[in-house]
Amino acid sequence: MWMPVCGLSRLISQTIVCARVTGVDLILVWTEGHAVACERLCPHEQADLALGHLSGRRLFCPRHAASFDLRKGTISHGWPSRPLRIYPTRIDDGQVWIDATAVNSPAI
């Protein structure tokens, strides 16, 4: 089930936007012409990734400076953490949509 969560123009202007989908806190990130949805809390130390910064397609945690690849969710080398959960997005009619079914699916 796809849900609209943010206007595309808002995401482009703000770069990182917080969202809540079916009770789960996420962030939307605009990077290199793509909308990416991921979990809001860092899987390593639960820092708020909405306060992080971007460099290309990497999102840097504001607490410990490790970074996550926004294509696969992998953390930078040397950090003991599971990957960042990335959720399917699409852009339609000026809105960013998230697959809510994927958000509620158990992590693999």
Coordinates of C-alpha atoms in Angstrom, one line a residue:
M1 CA 0.0 0.0 0.0
W2 CA 1.6 3.3 -1.1
M3 CA 1.1 6.4 0.9
P4 CA 1.8 10.1 0.0
V5 CA 4.1 11.5 2.7
C6 CA 5.6 14.8 1.4
G7 CA 5.4 17.2 -1.4
L8 CA 8.3 16.9 -3.8
S9 CA 9.1 20.6 -3.8
R10 CA 9.2 20.6 0.0
L11 CA 11.7 17.7 0.0
I12 CA 13.9 19.3 -2.6
S13 CA 14.0 22.6 -0.7
Q14 CA 14.6 21.1 2.7
T15 CA 16.8 18.1 1.7
I16 CA 15.8 16.1 4.9
V17 CA 12.2 15.9 6.0
C18 CA 10.8 13.9 8.9
A19 CA 7.7 11.7 8.4
R20 CA 5.6 9.2 10.3
V21 CA 4.2 6.2 8.3
T22 CA 1.9 3.8 10.1
G23 CA 3.4 4.7 13.4
V24 CA 7.1 4.5 12.3
D25 CA 9.3 7.5 12.4
L26 CA 11.2 8.0 9.1
I27 CA 13.2 10.6 7.2
L28 CA 13.0 11.4 3.6
V29 CA 16.2 12.5 1.9
W30 CA 16.7 14.3 -1.4
T31 CA 20.1 13.4 -2.8
E32 CA 21.5 13.5 -6.3
G33 CA 18.0 13.7 -7.9
H34 CA 16.5 10.8 -5.9
A35 CA 14.1 10.6 -3.0
V36 CA 15.2 8.1 -0.3
A37 CA 13.2 7.0 2.7
C38 CA 14.9 5.4 5.7
E39 CA 14.5 4.9 9.4
R40 CA 15.0 8.0 11.4
L41 CA 17.2 6.7 14.3
C42 CA 20.7 5.5 13.7
P43 CA 20.9 1.7 14.2
H44 CA 24.2 2.1 16.0
E45 CA 23.4 4.6 18.8
Q46 CA 19.8 5.7 18.0
A47 CA 20.9 9.3 17.2
D48 CA 18.4 11.3 15.2
L49 CA 19.5 11.1 11.6
A50 CA 17.4 14.0 10.7
L51 CA 20.1 16.1 12.3
G52 CA 22.8 14.4 10.2
H53 CA 24.4 15.8 7.0
L54 CA 24.7 14.5 3.5
S55 CA 27.6 14.1 1.2
G56 CA 26.6 12.7 -2.1
R57 CA 24.6 9.6 -1.4
R58 CA 25.9 9.1 2.2
L59 CA 24.1 10.2 5.3
F60 CA 26.4 11.0 8.3
C61 CA 25.2 10.3 11.8
P62 CA 25.3 13.5 14.0
R63 CA 26.6 11.6 17.0
H64 CA 29.5 9.4 15.8
A65 CA 30.2 10.6 12.2
A66 CA 29.8 7.1 10.7
S67 CA 27.9 7.3 7.4
F68 CA 25.3 5.2 5.7
D69 CA 25.1 4.5 1.9
L70 CA 21.6 5.7 0.9
R71 CA 21.4 3.1 -1.8
K72 CA 22.0 -0.1 0.3
G73 CA 22.0 1.2 3.9
T74 CA 25.5 -0.1 4.6
I75 CA 27.4 1.7 7.3
S76 CA 31.0 3.0 6.8
H77 CA 33.8 0.6 7.4
G78 CA 34.8 -0.1 11.0
W79 CA 31.4 0.5 12.7
P80 CA 29.6 -2.4 14.4
S81 CA 26.1 -1.8 13.2
R82 CA 23.4 -3.4 11.1
P83 CA 22.5 -1.6 7.9
L84 CA 20.1 1.4 7.8
R85 CA 16.7 0.3 6.7
I86 CA 15.8 1.9 3.4
Y87 CA 12.2 1.9 2.2
P88 CA 10.8 2.0 -1.4
T89 CA 9.7 5.4 -2.7
R90 CA 8.2 6.8 -5.8
I91 CA 7.4 10.2 -7.1
D92 CA 3.9 10.8 -8.6
D93 CA 1.9 14.0 -9.1
G94 CA 4.3 16.2 -7.2
Q95 CA 4.3 13.9 -4.1
V96 CA 6.8 11.5 -2.6
W97 CA 5.1 8.2 -1.8
I98 CA 6.4 5.4 0.5
D99 CA 5.5 1.7 0.4
A100 CA 3.8 1.4 3.8
T101 CA 3.7 -2.4 3.5
A102 CA 7.6 -2.4 3.4
V103 CA 7.7 -0.1 6.4
N104 CA 5.7 -2.5 8.5
S105 CA 7.5 -5.7 7.3
P106 CA 9.9 -7.3 9.6
A107 CA 13.6 -6.5 8.9
I108 CA 15.5 -9.2 7.1

